[in-house]
mmCIF file of C-alpha atoms in Angstrom:
data_model
loop_
_atom_site.group_PDB
_atom_site.id
_atom_site.type_symbol
_atom_site.label_atom_id
_atom_site.label_comp_id
_atom_site.label_asym_id
_atom_site.label_seq_id
_atom_site.Cartn_x
_atom_site.Cartn_y
_atom_site.Cartn_z
ATOM 1 C CA MET J 20 0.000 0.000 0.000
ATOM 2 C CA LYS J 21 1.405 3.368 -1.065
ATOM 3 C CA ILE J 22 1.161 6.387 1.243
ATOM 4 C CA LEU J 23 2.037 9.860 -0.073
ATOM 5 C CA VAL J 24 3.571 11.914 2.747
ATOM 6 C CA THR J 25 3.728 15.628 1.975
ATOM 7 C CA GLY J 26 6.361 17.431 4.052
ATOM 8 C CA GLY J 27 7.870 14.008 4.690
ATOM 9 C CA THR J 28 11.435 15.182 5.298
ATOM 10 C CA GLY J 29 10.274 17.545 8.043
ATOM 11 C CA TYR J 30 10.351 16.937 11.780
ATOM 12 C CA ILE J 31 7.051 15.122 12.310
ATOM 13 C CA GLY J 32 6.874 13.852 8.746
ATOM 14 C CA SER J 33 10.212 12.012 8.879
ATOM 15 C CA HIS J 34 9.333 10.264 12.133
ATOM 16 C CA THR J 35 5.975 9.253 10.680
ATOM 17 C CA VAL J 36 7.637 7.826 7.568
ATOM 18 C CA VAL J 37 9.848 5.671 9.824
ATOM 19 C CA GLU J 38 6.814 4.307 11.670
ATOM 20 C CA LEU J 39 4.926 3.687 8.415
ATOM 21 C CA ILE J 40 7.868 1.752 6.965
ATOM 22 C CA ASN J 41 8.131 -0.232 10.199
ATOM 23 C CA LYS J 42 4.504 -1.294 9.672
ATOM 24 C CA GLY J 43 5.146 -2.376 6.084
ATOM 25 C CA TYR J 44 3.775 0.612 4.145
ATOM 26 C CA GLU J 45 5.470 1.984 1.033
ATOM 27 C CA CYS J 46 6.074 5.715 1.461
ATOM 28 C CA ILE J 47 6.419 8.357 -1.224
ATOM 29 C CA ILE J 48 7.783 11.616 0.166
ATOM 30 C CA LEU J 49 7.036 15.019 -1.316
ATOM 31 C CA ASP J 50 8.777 18.103 0.115
ATOM 32 C CA ASN J 51 10.130 21.445 -1.118
ATOM 33 C CA LEU J 52 12.929 21.312 1.520
ATOM 34 C CA TYR J 53 12.068 24.805 2.802
ATOM 35 C CA ASN J 54 12.719 23.788 6.396
ATOM 36 C CA SER J 55 14.365 20.381 6.026
ATOM 37 C CA SER J 56 17.140 18.537 4.217
ATOM 38 C CA GLU J 57 17.197 15.804 1.581
ATOM 39 C CA LYS J 58 19.799 14.116 3.794
ATOM 40 C CA VAL J 59 16.918 13.100 6.041
ATOM 41 C CA LEU J 60 16.224 10.390 3.437
ATOM 42 C CA ASP J 61 19.630 8.868 4.158
ATOM 43 C CA ARG J 62 18.884 8.962 7.880
ATOM 44 C CA ILE J 63 15.543 7.206 7.301
ATOM 45 C CA LYS J 64 17.397 4.496 5.384
ATOM 46 C CA MET J 65 19.896 4.119 8.236
ATOM 47 C CA ILE J 66 16.990 3.477 10.609
ATOM 48 C CA THR J 67 14.750 1.328 8.373
ATOM 49 C CA ASP J 68 17.058 -0.009 5.602
ATOM 50 C CA ILE J 69 14.679 1.594 3.091
ATOM 51 C CA ARG J 70 15.164 4.905 1.268
ATOM 52 C CA PRO J 71 11.707 6.164 0.299
ATOM 53 C CA LYS J 72 10.967 7.514 -3.158
ATOM 54 C CA PHE J 73 11.336 11.297 -3.020
ATOM 55 C CA TYR J 74 10.019 14.208 -5.079
ATOM 56 C CA LYS J 75 11.249 17.749 -4.527
ATOM 57 C CA VAL J 76 7.964 19.528 -5.189
ATOM 58 C CA ASP J 77 6.202 22.588 -3.822
ATOM 59 C CA ILE J 78 2.485 21.900 -3.372
ATOM 60 C CA ARG J 79 1.750 25.326 -4.865
ATOM 61 C CA ASP J 80 3.132 24.016 -8.189
ATOM 62 C CA LYS J 81 0.065 22.053 -9.244
ATOM 63 C CA GLU J 82 1.416 20.924 -12.605
ATOM 64 C CA THR J 83 4.502 19.307 -11.071
ATOM 65 C CA LEU J 84 2.450 17.990 -8.153
ATOM 66 C CA GLU J 85 0.181 16.186 -10.615
ATOM 67 C CA GLU J 86 3.157 14.271 -12.013
ATOM 68 C CA VAL J 87 3.504 12.569 -8.622
ATOM 69 C CA PHE J 88 -0.087 11.307 -8.891
ATOM 70 C CA LYS J 89 0.385 10.244 -12.521
ATOM 71 C CA GLU J 90 3.516 8.239 -11.741
ATOM 72 C CA ASN J 91 2.259 6.473 -8.614
ATOM 73 C CA LYS J 92 -0.894 4.575 -7.636
ATOM 74 C CA ILE J 93 -1.430 6.322 -4.315
ATOM 75 C CA ASP J 94 -3.770 4.765 -1.747
ATOM 76 C CA ALA J 95 -3.725 7.472 0.921
ATOM 77 C CA VAL J 96 -2.171 10.824 1.799
ATOM 78 C CA ILE J 97 -0.741 12.169 5.041
ATOM 79 C CA HIS J 98 -0.526 15.930 4.613
ATOM 80 C CA PHE J 99 2.137 17.743 6.672
ATOM 81 C CA ALA J 100 3.460 20.232 4.104
ATOM 82 C CA GLY J 101 3.021 23.809 5.252
ATOM 83 C CA LEU J 102 4.627 26.768 6.955
ATOM 84 C CA LYS J 103 4.338 26.482 10.718
ATOM 85 C CA ALA J 104 5.896 29.392 12.652
ATOM 86 C CA VAL J 105 3.230 31.292 14.579
ATOM 87 C CA GLY J 106 5.231 34.514 14.909
ATOM 88 C CA GLU J 107 6.315 34.475 11.279
ATOM 89 C CA SER J 108 2.710 33.965 10.199
ATOM 90 C CA VAL J 109 1.760 37.237 11.857
ATOM 91 C CA ALA J 110 4.498 39.039 9.902
ATOM 92 C CA LYS J 111 3.813 37.214 6.603
ATOM 93 C CA PRO J 112 0.095 36.369 6.515
ATOM 94 C CA LEU J 113 -0.276 36.216 2.722
ATOM 95 C CA GLU J 114 2.666 33.832 2.415
ATOM 96 C CA TYR J 115 1.075 31.534 4.981
ATOM 97 C CA TYR J 116 -2.369 31.618 3.376
ATOM 98 C CA GLU J 117 -0.948 31.019 -0.100
ATOM 99 C CA ASN J 118 1.199 28.090 0.990
ATOM 100 C CA ASN J 119 -1.032 26.449 3.584
ATOM 101 C CA ILE J 120 -4.386 26.959 1.853
ATOM 102 C CA THR J 121 -3.799 27.379 -1.888
ATOM 103 C CA GLY J 122 -1.200 24.609 -1.877
ATOM 104 C CA SER J 123 -3.504 22.311 0.089
ATOM 105 C CA ILE J 124 -6.398 22.924 -2.314
ATOM 106 C CA ASN J 125 -4.127 21.825 -5.163
ATOM 107 C CA LEU J 126 -3.444 18.611 -3.277
ATOM 108 C CA TYR J 127 -7.114 17.920 -2.487
ATOM 109 C CA GLU J 128 -8.157 18.561 -6.090
ATOM 110 C CA LEU J 129 -5.607 16.073 -7.353
ATOM 111 C CA MET J 130 -6.603 13.523 -4.735
ATOM 112 C CA LEU J 131 -10.173 13.629 -6.008
ATOM 113 C CA LYS J 132 -9.088 13.625 -9.659
ATOM 114 C CA TYR J 133 -6.998 10.485 -9.115
ATOM 115 C CA ASN J 134 -9.546 8.826 -6.810
ATOM 116 C CA VAL J 135 -7.463 9.014 -3.635
ATOM 117 C CA LYS J 136 -10.105 9.139 -0.918
ATOM 118 C CA ASN J 137 -8.103 8.615 2.293
ATOM 119 C CA LEU J 138 -6.429 11.528 4.093
ATOM 120 C CA VAL J 139 -4.780 12.332 7.407
ATOM 121 C CA PHE J 140 -4.333 16.075 7.890
ATOM 122 C CA SER J 141 -1.773 17.663 10.176
ATOM 123 C CA SER J 142 -3.888 20.153 12.099
ATOM 124 C CA SER J 143 -3.088 21.915 15.357
ATOM 125 C CA ALA J 144 -4.439 22.768 18.785
ATOM 126 C CA THR J 145 -4.108 26.403 17.677
ATOM 127 C CA VAL J 146 -7.538 26.026 16.027
ATOM 128 C CA TYR J 147 -9.064 26.195 19.521
ATOM 129 C CA GLY J 148 -7.671 29.723 19.837
ATOM 130 C CA ASP J 149 -8.199 31.280 23.228
ATOM 131 C CA SER J 150 -11.902 30.446 23.365
ATOM 132 C CA PHE J 151 -12.005 27.406 25.673
ATOM 133 C CA LYS J 152 -10.632 26.108 28.964
ATOM 134 C CA SER J 153 -8.504 22.984 29.252
ATOM 135 C CA PRO J 154 -8.815 20.086 28.915
ATOM 136 C CA LEU J 155 -9.655 20.933 25.309
ATOM 137 C CA LYS J 156 -12.232 18.638 23.720
ATOM 138 C CA GLU J 157 -12.906 18.060 20.040
ATOM 139 C CA GLU J 158 -16.597 18.740 20.575
ATOM 140 C CA TYR J 159 -15.774 22.371 21.398
ATOM 141 C CA GLY J 160 -15.162 22.941 17.689
ATOM 142 C CA ARG J 161 -12.940 25.734 16.437
ATOM 143 C CA GLY J 162 -12.443 28.900 18.430
ATOM 144 C CA ASN J 163 -11.143 32.363 17.687
ATOM 145 C CA THR J 164 -7.721 31.701 16.198
ATOM 146 C CA THR J 165 -5.102 34.249 17.199
ATOM 147 C CA ASN J 166 -2.707 34.115 14.237
ATOM 148 C CA PRO J 167 -2.652 33.304 10.489
ATOM 149 C CA TYR J 168 -0.970 29.942 11.077
ATOM 150 C CA GLY J 169 -3.835 28.781 13.293
ATOM 151 C CA ALA J 170 -6.371 30.304 10.911
ATOM 152 C CA SER J 171 -4.833 28.399 7.978
ATOM 153 C CA LYS J 172 -5.253 25.140 9.888
ATOM 154 C CA ALA J 173 -8.863 25.972 10.771
ATOM 155 C CA ILE J 174 -9.671 26.829 7.139
ATOM 156 C CA ASN J 175 -8.104 23.561 5.990
ATOM 157 C CA GLU J 176 -10.276 21.674 8.448
ATOM 158 C CA MET J 177 -13.383 23.363 7.045
ATOM 159 C CA ILE J 178 -12.341 22.609 3.457
ATOM 160 C CA ILE J 179 -11.800 18.926 4.259
ATOM 161 C CA GLU J 180 -15.129 18.712 6.067
ATOM 162 C CA ASP J 181 -16.859 20.198 3.027
ATOM 163 C CA ILE J 182 -15.100 17.693 0.743
ATOM 164 C CA GLY J 183 -16.467 14.965 2.993
ATOM 165 C CA VAL J 184 -20.006 16.316 2.637
ATOM 166 C CA ALA J 185 -19.715 16.404 -1.160
ATOM 167 C CA ASN J 186 -18.000 12.988 -1.423
ATOM 168 C CA LYS J 187 -19.603 10.378 0.815
ATOM 169 C CA ASP J 188 -16.822 7.837 0.223
ATOM 170 C CA PHE J 189 -14.142 10.317 1.311
ATOM 171 C CA SER J 190 -12.346 9.534 4.579
ATOM 172 C CA ALA J 191 -10.236 11.963 6.580
ATOM 173 C CA ILE J 192 -8.768 12.243 10.057
ATOM 174 C CA LEU J 193 -7.919 15.744 11.257
ATOM 175 C CA LEU J 194 -5.237 15.364 13.934
ATOM 176 C CA ARG J 195 -5.007 18.355 16.250
ATOM 177 C CA TYR J 196 -1.477 18.244 17.682
ATOM 178 C CA PHE J 197 -0.432 19.842 20.881
ATOM 179 C CA ASN J 198 3.367 20.264 21.395
ATOM 180 C CA PRO J 199 5.549 17.592 19.750
ATOM 181 C CA VAL J 200 9.077 17.333 21.148
ATOM 182 C CA GLY J 201 11.875 14.782 21.376
ATOM 183 C CA ALA J 202 13.566 12.775 18.637
ATOM 184 C CA HIS J 203 14.075 9.238 17.393
ATOM 185 C CA GLU J 204 16.014 7.234 19.974
ATOM 186 C CA SER J 205 18.814 6.664 17.429
ATOM 187 C CA GLY J 206 19.563 10.395 17.365
ATOM 188 C CA LEU J 207 19.498 10.256 13.551
ATOM 189 C CA ILE J 208 16.367 12.381 13.064
ATOM 190 C CA GLY J 209 14.933 15.087 15.278
ATOM 191 C CA GLU J 210 14.062 18.764 15.488
ATOM 192 C CA ARG J 211 16.588 21.397 14.451
ATOM 193 C CA PRO J 212 14.570 24.275 13.026
ATOM 194 C CA ASN J 213 16.002 26.783 10.582
ATOM 195 C CA GLY J 214 16.020 30.236 12.157
ATOM 196 C CA ILE J 215 14.196 30.989 15.407
ATOM 197 C CA PRO J 216 12.715 27.953 17.222
ATOM 198 C CA ASN J 217 8.938 27.850 17.683
ATOM 199 C CA ASN J 218 8.765 25.743 20.836
ATOM 200 C CA LEU J 219 10.302 25.548 24.280
ATOM 201 C CA VAL J 220 12.468 22.439 23.944
ATOM 202 C CA PRO J 221 14.460 23.580 20.870
ATOM 203 C CA TYR J 222 15.190 26.808 22.757
ATOM 204 C CA ILE J 223 16.506 24.775 25.694
ATOM 205 C CA SER J 224 18.605 22.732 23.274
ATOM 206 C CA ASP J 225 20.127 25.937 21.906
ATOM 207 C CA VAL J 226 21.148 26.897 25.437
ATOM 208 C CA VAL J 227 22.636 23.451 26.066
ATOM 209 C CA VAL J 228 24.837 23.544 22.933
ATOM 210 C CA GLY J 229 25.883 27.158 23.568
ATOM 211 C CA LYS J 230 23.942 28.891 20.810
ATOM 212 C CA LEU J 231 22.104 30.875 23.506
ATOM 213 C CA ASP J 232 23.502 31.869 26.884
ATOM 214 C CA HIS J 233 20.177 31.534 28.706
ATOM 215 C CA LEU J 234 16.505 30.688 28.298
ATOM 216 C CA ASN J 235 13.783 33.288 28.695
ATOM 217 C CA VAL J 236 10.821 32.133 30.791
ATOM 218 C CA PHE J 237 7.880 34.348 29.917
ATOM 219 C CA GLY J 238 6.082 34.933 33.194
ATOM 220 C CA ASP J 239 6.137 33.154 36.553
ATOM 221 C CA ASP J 240 2.931 34.599 37.988
ATOM 222 C CA TYR J 241 0.305 32.467 36.248
ATOM 223 C CA ASP J 242 -2.290 30.568 38.252
ATOM 224 C CA THR J 243 -0.394 27.279 37.923
ATOM 225 C CA ARG J 244 1.451 25.027 40.368
ATOM 226 C CA ASP J 245 4.762 26.887 39.960
ATOM 227 C CA GLY J 246 3.613 30.100 38.286
ATOM 228 C CA THR J 247 4.884 29.214 34.792
ATOM 229 C CA GLY J 248 2.773 28.313 31.798
ATOM 230 C CA VAL J 249 1.537 24.742 31.469
ATOM 231 C CA ARG J 250 1.394 22.988 28.093
ATOM 232 C CA ASP J 251 0.712 19.518 26.734
ATOM 233 C CA TYR J 252 3.880 17.949 25.283
ATOM 234 C CA ILE J 253 3.893 14.723 23.267
ATOM 235 C CA HIS J 254 6.907 12.696 22.150
ATOM 236 C CA VAL J 255 7.273 12.926 18.374
ATOM 237 C CA VAL J 256 7.544 9.119 18.104
ATOM 238 C CA ASP J 257 4.234 8.701 19.930
ATOM 239 C CA LEU J 258 2.768 11.302 17.571
ATOM 240 C CA ALA J 259 4.150 9.467 14.541
ATOM 241 C CA LYS J 260 2.535 6.239 15.708
ATOM 242 C CA ALA J 261 -0.768 8.096 16.041
ATOM 243 C CA HIS J 262 -0.547 8.881 12.316
ATOM 244 C CA VAL J 263 -0.175 5.200 11.473
ATOM 245 C CA LEU J 264 -3.282 4.395 13.518
ATOM 246 C CA ALA J 265 -5.123 7.318 11.900
ATOM 247 C CA ILE J 266 -4.337 6.219 8.338
ATOM 248 C CA GLU J 267 -5.393 2.660 9.180
ATOM 249 C CA TYR J 268 -8.678 3.979 10.554
ATOM 250 C CA ALA J 269 -9.228 6.190 7.489
ATOM 251 C CA LEU J 270 -8.687 3.227 5.170
ATOM 252 C CA LYS J 271 -11.513 1.326 6.888
ATOM 253 C CA HIS J 272 -14.047 4.074 7.676
ATOM 254 C CA GLU J 273 -15.717 6.781 5.610
ATOM 255 C CA GLY J 274 -16.359 10.295 6.896
ATOM 256 C CA VAL J 275 -14.329 13.054 8.538
ATOM 257 C CA ASN J 276 -13.199 12.824 12.166
ATOM 258 C CA THR J 277 -11.331 15.358 14.296
ATOM 259 C CA ILE J 278 -9.027 13.940 16.972
ATOM 260 C CA ASN J 279 -6.759 15.546 19.564
ATOM 261 C CA VAL J 280 -3.239 14.132 19.794
ATOM 262 C CA GLY J 281 -1.471 15.007 23.018
ATOM 263 C CA SER J 282 -0.403 13.338 26.223
ATOM 264 C CA GLY J 283 -3.400 14.641 28.143
ATOM 265 C CA ASN J 284 -0.969 15.964 30.755
ATOM 266 C CA GLY J 285 0.209 19.499 31.338
ATOM 267 C CA TYR J 286 3.869 20.212 32.103
ATOM 268 C CA SER J 287 5.015 23.624 33.297
ATOM 269 C CA VAL J 288 7.999 25.450 31.808
ATOM 270 C CA LEU J 289 10.020 24.850 34.966
ATOM 271 C CA GLU J 290 9.140 21.141 34.950
ATOM 272 C CA VAL J 291 10.396 20.832 31.383
ATOM 273 C CA ILE J 292 13.618 22.639 32.327
ATOM 274 C CA LYS J 293 14.150 20.247 35.258
ATOM 275 C CA ALA J 294 13.541 17.210 33.035
ATOM 276 C CA TYR J 295 16.073 18.517 30.499
ATOM 277 C CA GLU J 296 18.594 19.222 33.265
ATOM 278 C CA LYS J 297 18.248 15.586 34.331
ATOM 279 C CA ALA J 298 18.825 14.462 30.737
ATOM 280 C CA CYS J 299 21.948 16.552 30.147
ATOM 281 C CA GLY J 300 23.358 16.439 33.676
ATOM 282 C CA LYS J 301 23.886 20.164 34.089
ATOM 283 C CA PRO J 302 21.890 23.255 35.086
ATOM 284 C CA ILE J 303 20.141 25.270 32.385
ATOM 285 C CA PRO J 304 20.382 29.030 32.998
ATOM 286 C CA TYR J 305 17.142 30.933 32.588
ATOM 287 C CA ARG J 306 15.697 34.362 33.276
ATOM 288 C CA VAL J 307 12.106 35.216 34.066
ATOM 289 C CA THR J 308 10.798 37.943 31.775
ATOM 290 C CA PRO J 309 7.336 39.540 31.417
ATOM 291 C CA ARG J 310 4.465 37.539 29.984
ATOM 292 C CA ARG J 311 4.005 37.560 26.223
ATOM 293 C CA PRO J 312 0.764 39.082 24.927
ATOM 294 C CA GLY J 313 -1.798 36.399 24.163
ATOM 295 C CA ASP J 314 -0.200 33.618 26.207
ATOM 296 C CA ILE J 315 -2.576 31.661 28.440
ATOM 297 C CA ALA J 316 -1.824 29.915 31.721
ATOM 298 C CA THR J 317 -2.772 26.357 30.837
ATOM 299 C CA CYS J 318 -3.401 24.360 27.664
ATOM 300 C CA PHE J 319 -3.713 20.582 27.434
ATOM 301 C CA ALA J 320 -5.765 17.990 25.596
ATOM 302 C CA ASP J 321 -8.658 15.738 26.401
ATOM 303 C CA THR J 322 -7.378 12.536 24.757
ATOM 304 C CA ASN J 323 -10.359 10.221 25.261
ATOM 305 C CA LYS J 324 -11.388 10.255 21.597
ATOM 306 C CA ALA J 325 -7.922 9.222 20.386
ATOM 307 C CA SER J 326 -7.980 6.341 22.835
ATOM 308 C CA GLU J 327 -11.503 5.212 21.988
ATOM 309 C CA LEU J 328 -11.450 5.687 18.198
ATOM 310 C CA LEU J 329 -7.829 4.902 17.324
ATOM 311 C CA GLY J 330 -6.703 2.895 20.335
ATOM 312 C CA PHE J 331 -3.962 5.481 20.789
ATOM 313 C CA ASN J 332 -2.300 6.230 24.103
ATOM 314 C CA THR J 333 1.121 7.801 24.640
ATOM 315 C CA LYS J 334 3.935 5.626 25.953
ATOM 316 C CA LEU J 335 6.717 8.177 26.498
ATOM 317 C CA ASN J 336 6.909 10.889 29.185
ATOM 318 C CA ILE J 337 8.575 14.286 29.496
ATOM 319 C CA GLU J 338 11.858 12.740 30.670
ATOM 320 C CA ASP J 339 11.933 10.531 27.554
ATOM 321 C CA MET J 340 11.231 13.582 25.397
ATOM 322 C CA CYS J 341 14.095 15.580 26.893
ATOM 323 C CA LYS J 342 16.521 12.628 26.884
ATOM 324 C CA ASP J 343 15.925 11.981 23.178
ATOM 325 C CA ALA J 344 15.999 15.683 22.291
ATOM 326 C CA TYR J 345 19.354 15.999 24.068
ATOM 327 C CA ASN J 346 20.734 12.899 22.334
ATOM 328 C CA PHE J 347 19.769 14.311 18.944
ATOM 329 C CA ILE J 348 21.165 17.800 19.553
ATOM 330 C CA CYS J 349 24.469 16.369 20.814
ATOM 331 C CA LYS J 350 24.849 14.348 17.616
ATOM 332 C CA ASN J 351 23.502 17.106 15.340
ATOM 333 C CA PRO J 352 24.272 20.535 16.863
ATOM 334 C CA ASP J 353 23.894 22.208 13.479
ATOM 335 C CA GLY J 354 21.056 20.041 12.221
ATOM 336 C CA ILE J 355 21.040 17.320 9.577
ATOM 337 C CA GLU J 356 23.472 18.821 7.088
#
């Protein structure tokens, strides 16, 4: 069975390809390499003994994208490809809407044209916006998104839902991620973002390898157990395995389902720092600075639907996440290049 993975050389995409190969699926990777490296394919082969077929394609280039569908009998698509930096999306909204929405529409049109009716979409907890209290449940729907990145994910969800209404045999799982961190236990693939990191753990990693002299902790006066913000972190390998379960569900069931993917637990900033200090064996310097506008005290998932519908439950904890992130950054301080 052939699975097209858009954005498959990226952080979550590459880990998902590894898990798909481990389960016997044939993967075709499509990526424009905007925030990744073709060398990831070699790393995937080192882990799995298989180098997936690869196309360097931008999903906004519909003509070239169609060649991928012409040349391969694709059974299902896992769609990761897209720009993903919240702050950058505020500065470059049109770029985000063009890439994340126009590019995705190209993909969906070609899926329908070539009778590919099974999709897993990489959505985000950002679609809840700041409208609801944790634990966040799928039944809450979409809230008031606070940035173009989150809005692009919400619009994609609506588009896919409408495709499902118009095509009764269409099957899609919309996975709303919380905060993926960590790396493959081999240290061969992991997160090393180009430019400014988007999440806490890559910032900590930059401090550990000396790229930053300290970590900024934005606020210690929230109504949480230690005053710092609480978020739901999930190990990227657990998240990758959730995609395998999601594609297997989509292949057997029609309709569109939205599912949270998180640990269901909230970890504070200071708890993550302590877990990383345990992993690397040394203190991590940090400074408390004022809160950032728009940040909330607590955000974590209700994960009951993932457990009931997909049989998915996380296996790895925050210490595993930090241990594997540290292992990867030690082996790849400048990324996979």
